[in-house]
PDB file of C-alpha atoms and ligand atoms in Angstrom:
ATOM      1  CA  MET K 639     133.220 179.791  42.693  1.00 95.00           C
ATOM      2  CA  LYS K 640     133.512 183.837  43.858  1.00 97.00           C
ATOM      3  CA  THR K 641     135.565 186.104  46.344  1.00 98.00           C
ATOM      4  CA  VAL K 642     135.147 188.955  48.105  1.00 97.00           C
ATOM      5  CA  THR K 643     137.427 191.100  49.910  1.00 98.00           C
ATOM      6  CA  ILE K 644     136.656 192.962  52.659  1.00 98.00           C
ATOM      7  CA  ASP K 645     138.120 195.480  55.272  1.00 98.00           C
ATOM      8  CA  THR K 646     137.959 194.778  59.020  1.00 98.00           C
ATOM      9  CA  LYS K 647     138.046 197.562  61.375  1.00 98.00           C
ATOM     10  CA  LYS K 648     139.194 196.253  64.768  1.00 98.00           C
ATOM     11  CA  ARG K 649     141.572 193.987  66.161  1.00 98.00           C
ATOM     12  CA  ASN K 650     138.452 191.640  67.504  1.00 98.00           C
ATOM     13  CA  GLN K 651     135.183 192.016  64.991  1.00 98.00           C
ATOM     14  CA  MET K 652     132.456 190.103  64.156  1.00 98.00           C
ATOM     15  CA  ILE K 653     131.177 191.204  59.987  1.00 98.00           C
ATOM     16  CA  ASP K 654     127.291 189.836  59.142  1.00 98.00           C
ATOM     17  CA  ILE K 655     128.420 188.818  56.091  1.00 98.00           C
ATOM     18  CA  THR K 656     124.735 186.778  55.279  1.00 98.00           C
ATOM     19  CA  SER K 657     123.769 189.627  52.450  1.00 98.00           C
ATOM     20  CA  ILE K 658     126.935 189.067  50.098  1.00 97.00           C
ATOM     21  CA  VAL K 659     126.758 185.701  50.578  1.00 98.00           C
ATOM     22  CA  GLU K 660     123.050 186.081  49.465  1.00 98.00           C
ATOM     23  CA  THR K 661     124.005 187.960  46.562  1.00 97.00           C
ATOM     24  CA  SER K 662     126.808 185.148  45.478  1.00 97.00           C
ATOM     25  CA  VAL K 663     124.470 182.849  45.394  1.00 97.00           C
ATOM     26  CA  SER K 664     121.421 184.436  43.186  1.00 97.00           C
ATOM     27  CA  ASP K 665     124.097 185.414  40.872  1.00 97.00           C
ATOM     28  CA  THR K 666     125.042 181.914  40.332  1.00 97.00           C
ATOM     29  CA  GLY K 667     121.381 180.849  39.579  1.00 97.00           C
ATOM     30  CA  ILE K 668     121.347 177.633  41.341  1.00 98.00           C
ATOM     31  CA  LYS K 669     118.042 177.127  43.084  1.00 97.00           C
ATOM     32  CA  ASP K 670     118.627 174.088  45.113  1.00 98.00           C
ATOM     33  CA  GLY K 671     122.220 173.181  46.550  1.00 98.00           C
ATOM     34  CA  MET K 672     124.399 173.973  48.733  1.00 98.00           C
ATOM     35  CA  CYS K 673     126.328 176.818  49.564  1.00 98.00           C
ATOM     36  CA  TYR K 674     129.696 176.457  50.807  1.00 98.00           C
ATOM     37  CA  VAL K 675     131.301 179.849  52.468  1.00 98.00           C
ATOM     38  CA  PHE K 676     135.430 179.650  53.131  1.00 98.00           C
ATOM     39  CA  VAL K 677     137.455 181.743  54.593  1.00 98.00           C
ATOM     40  CA  PRO K 678     141.330 181.587  53.669  1.00 98.00           C
ATOM     41  CA  HIS K 679     143.099 182.715  56.752  1.00 98.00           C
ATOM     42  CA  THR K 680     145.101 181.150  59.869  1.00 98.00           C
ATOM     43  CA  THR K 681     143.458 184.439  62.199  1.00 98.00           C
ATOM     44  CA  ALA K 682     140.067 184.951  60.894  1.00 98.00           C
ATOM     45  CA  ALA K 683     136.874 182.721  60.971  1.00 98.00           C
ATOM     46  CA  VAL K 684     133.264 182.296  59.641  1.00 98.00           C
ATOM     47  CA  THR K 685     130.201 180.958  61.859  1.00 98.00           C
ATOM     48  CA  ILE K 686     126.933 181.030  62.063  1.00 98.00           C
ATOM     49  CA  ASN K 687     125.093 182.758  65.206  1.00 98.00           C
ATOM     50  CA  GLU K 688     122.607 185.392  66.116  1.00 97.00           C
ATOM     51  CA  ASN K 689     121.940 188.437  63.514  1.00 94.00           C
ATOM     52  CA  ALA K 690     119.464 190.453  66.297  1.00 96.00           C
ATOM     53  CA  ASP K 691     121.052 191.450  69.557  1.00 97.00           C
ATOM     54  CA  GLU K 692     124.196 192.987  68.599  1.00 96.00           C
ATOM     55  CA  ASP K 693     124.895 192.234  71.786  1.00 98.00           C
ATOM     56  CA  VAL K 694     125.826 188.181  71.212  1.00 98.00           C
ATOM     57  CA  LYS K 695     128.195 188.996  69.006  1.00 97.00           C
ATOM     58  CA  VAL K 696     130.244 191.226  71.836  1.00 98.00           C
ATOM     59  CA  ASP K 697     129.514 188.686  74.403  1.00 98.00           C
ATOM     60  CA  ILE K 698     130.723 186.268  72.056  1.00 98.00           C
ATOM     61  CA  LEU K 699     134.040 188.158  71.501  1.00 98.00           C
ATOM     62  CA  ASN K 700     134.689 188.649  75.000  1.00 98.00           C
ATOM     63  CA  THR K 701     134.169 185.232  76.519  1.00 98.00           C
ATOM     64  CA  LEU K 702     136.513 183.787  73.260  1.00 98.00           C
ATOM     65  CA  SER K 703     138.922 186.810  74.446  1.00 98.00           C
ATOM     66  CA  LYS K 704     138.386 185.846  78.122  1.00 98.00           C
ATOM     67  CA  LEU K 705     138.929 182.086  77.147  1.00 98.00           C
ATOM     68  CA  ILE K 706     142.059 182.724  75.082  1.00 98.00           C
ATOM     69  CA  PRO K 707     143.637 185.934  76.241  1.00 97.00           C
ATOM     70  CA  TYR K 708     145.816 187.885  74.016  1.00 97.00           C
ATOM     71  CA  ARG K 709     149.073 187.654  76.084  1.00 96.00           C
ATOM     72  CA  ASP K 710     149.893 184.386  77.845  1.00 95.00           C
ATOM     73  CA  ASP K 711     152.402 181.460  77.461  1.00 95.00           C
ATOM     74  CA  TYR K 712     152.427 181.312  73.757  1.00 97.00           C
ATOM     75  CA  ARG K 713     155.381 180.270  71.613  1.00 97.00           C
ATOM     76  CA  HIS K 714     154.340 181.713  68.446  1.00 96.00           C
ATOM     77  CA  MET K 715     156.706 184.418  67.811  1.00 95.00           C
ATOM     78  CA  GLU K 716     154.727 186.622  65.176  1.00 96.00           C
ATOM     79  CA  GLY K 717     152.402 187.671  68.778  1.00 96.00           C
ATOM     80  CA  ASN K 718     148.796 186.809  67.597  1.00 98.00           C
ATOM     81  CA  SER K 719     148.577 183.402  69.213  1.00 98.00           C
ATOM     82  CA  ASP K 720     145.175 184.196  70.824  1.00 98.00           C
ATOM     83  CA  ALA K 721     144.149 185.017  66.980  1.00 98.00           C
ATOM     84  CA  HIS K 722     145.102 181.523  65.787  1.00 98.00           C
ATOM     85  CA  VAL K 723     143.661 179.553  68.591  1.00 98.00           C
ATOM     86  CA  LYS K 724     140.429 181.343  67.809  1.00 98.00           C
ATOM     87  CA  ALA K 725     140.148 181.070  64.663  1.00 98.00           C
ATOM     88  CA  THR K 726     140.809 177.088  65.230  1.00 98.00           C
ATOM     89  CA  LEU K 727     137.978 177.222  67.477  1.00 98.00           C
ATOM     90  CA  THR K 728     135.409 179.110  65.300  1.00 98.00           C
ATOM     91  CA  GLY K 729     136.427 177.199  62.493  1.00 98.00           C
ATOM     92  CA  SER K 730     137.368 178.283  58.568  1.00 98.00           C
ATOM     93  CA  THR K 731     134.177 177.060  56.769  1.00 98.00           C
ATOM     94  CA  ALA K 732     130.313 177.376  57.205  1.00 98.00           C
ATOM     95  CA  ALA K 733     127.624 175.355  54.729  1.00 98.00           C
ATOM     96  CA  VAL K 734     124.265 176.153  54.367  1.00 98.00           C
ATOM     97  CA  ILE K 735     121.675 174.250  52.161  1.00 98.00           C
ATOM     98  CA  VAL K 736     120.451 176.782  49.694  1.00 98.00           C
ATOM     99  CA  GLN K 737     116.648 175.734  48.919  1.00 98.00           C
ATOM    100  CA  GLU K 738     114.472 178.109  46.255  1.00 97.00           C
ATOM    101  CA  GLY K 739     117.422 180.046  45.472  1.00 97.00           C
ATOM    102  CA  LYS K 740     118.093 181.514  49.200  1.00 97.00           C
ATOM    103  CA  LEU K 741     119.942 180.372  52.156  1.00 98.00           C
ATOM    104  CA  VAL K 742     118.092 178.294  54.491  1.00 98.00           C
ATOM    105  CA  LEU K 743     118.636 180.104  57.827  1.00 98.00           C
ATOM    106  CA  GLY K 744     116.869 180.108  60.947  1.00 98.00           C
ATOM    107  CA  THR K 745     115.342 183.950  61.138  1.00 97.00           C
ATOM    108  CA  TRP K 746     117.426 185.232  63.608  1.00 97.00           C
ATOM    109  CA  GLN K 747     120.353 183.243  61.853  1.00 98.00           C
ATOM    110  CA  SER K 748     123.391 185.183  59.934  1.00 98.00           C
ATOM    111  CA  LEU K 749     126.282 184.053  58.467  1.00 98.00           C
ATOM    112  CA  PHE K 750     129.543 185.649  60.399  1.00 98.00           C
ATOM    113  CA  PHE K 751     133.115 186.708  59.334  1.00 98.00           C
ATOM    114  CA  CYS K 752     135.064 186.803  62.834  1.00 98.00           C
ATOM    115  CA  GLU K 753     138.091 188.692  62.405  1.00 98.00           C
ATOM    116  CA  PHE K 754     140.651 187.541  65.305  1.00 98.00           C
ATOM    117  CA  ASP K 755     144.047 189.857  63.964  1.00 98.00           C
ATOM    118  CA  GLY K 756     142.338 192.806  62.714  1.00 98.00           C
ATOM    119  CA  PRO K 757     142.766 195.430  61.230  1.00 98.00           C
ATOM    120  CA  ARG K 758     143.203 193.847  57.660  1.00 98.00           C
ATOM    121  CA  LYS K 759     142.022 193.340  54.319  1.00 98.00           C
ATOM    122  CA  ARG K 760     140.127 189.729  53.897  1.00 98.00           C
ATOM    123  CA  LYS K 761     139.046 187.010  51.418  1.00 98.00           C
ATOM    124  CA  ILE K 762     136.056 184.918  51.631  1.00 98.00           C
ATOM    125  CA  MET K 763     135.476 182.434  49.136  1.00 98.00           C
ATOM    126  CA  ILE K 764     132.361 181.028  48.567  1.00 98.00           C
ATOM    127  CA  LYS K 765     131.264 177.997  46.378  1.00 98.00           C
ATOM    128  CA  VAL K 766     127.685 177.352  45.161  1.00 98.00           C
ATOM    129  CA  VAL K 767     126.388 173.349  44.277  1.00 98.00           C
ATOM    130  CA  GLY K 768     123.163 172.193  42.751  1.00 98.00           C
ATOM    131  CA  ASP K 769     120.842 172.318  40.310  1.00 96.00           C
ATOM    132  CA  LYS K 770     119.337 175.277  38.479  1.00 94.00           C
TER     133      LYS K 770
HETATM  134 ZN1  LIG N2276     150.858 184.115  63.660  1.00 56.86          ZN
END
């Protein structure tokens, strides 16, 4: 398993991590299997979505913020309940098929690290299983 550290820059941010994950896959030498991406945080997440139009990320983050406001009738004392709710809706894992040593993603798909309570130093754990 490989752990990658990234520095996020904003409170809410989606960062394309596809090339980071692809490098991890090729480092293993595994040609045929599965790649699991896990985010070990309660206010960040991972998702797969469009990489072509930058506005898709803006729309996703804005829509999440509209559905889950920063300030609301939350009980959690830390003051970041919106980030916890966004993280649980988005999810902490992604699984991608590996074929011929490459991630199987659609033409317009990328893997995104989703920051909901940044800026922070964050970890991404990547595990590739399969045959060489
Ligand atoms: Zn909290």
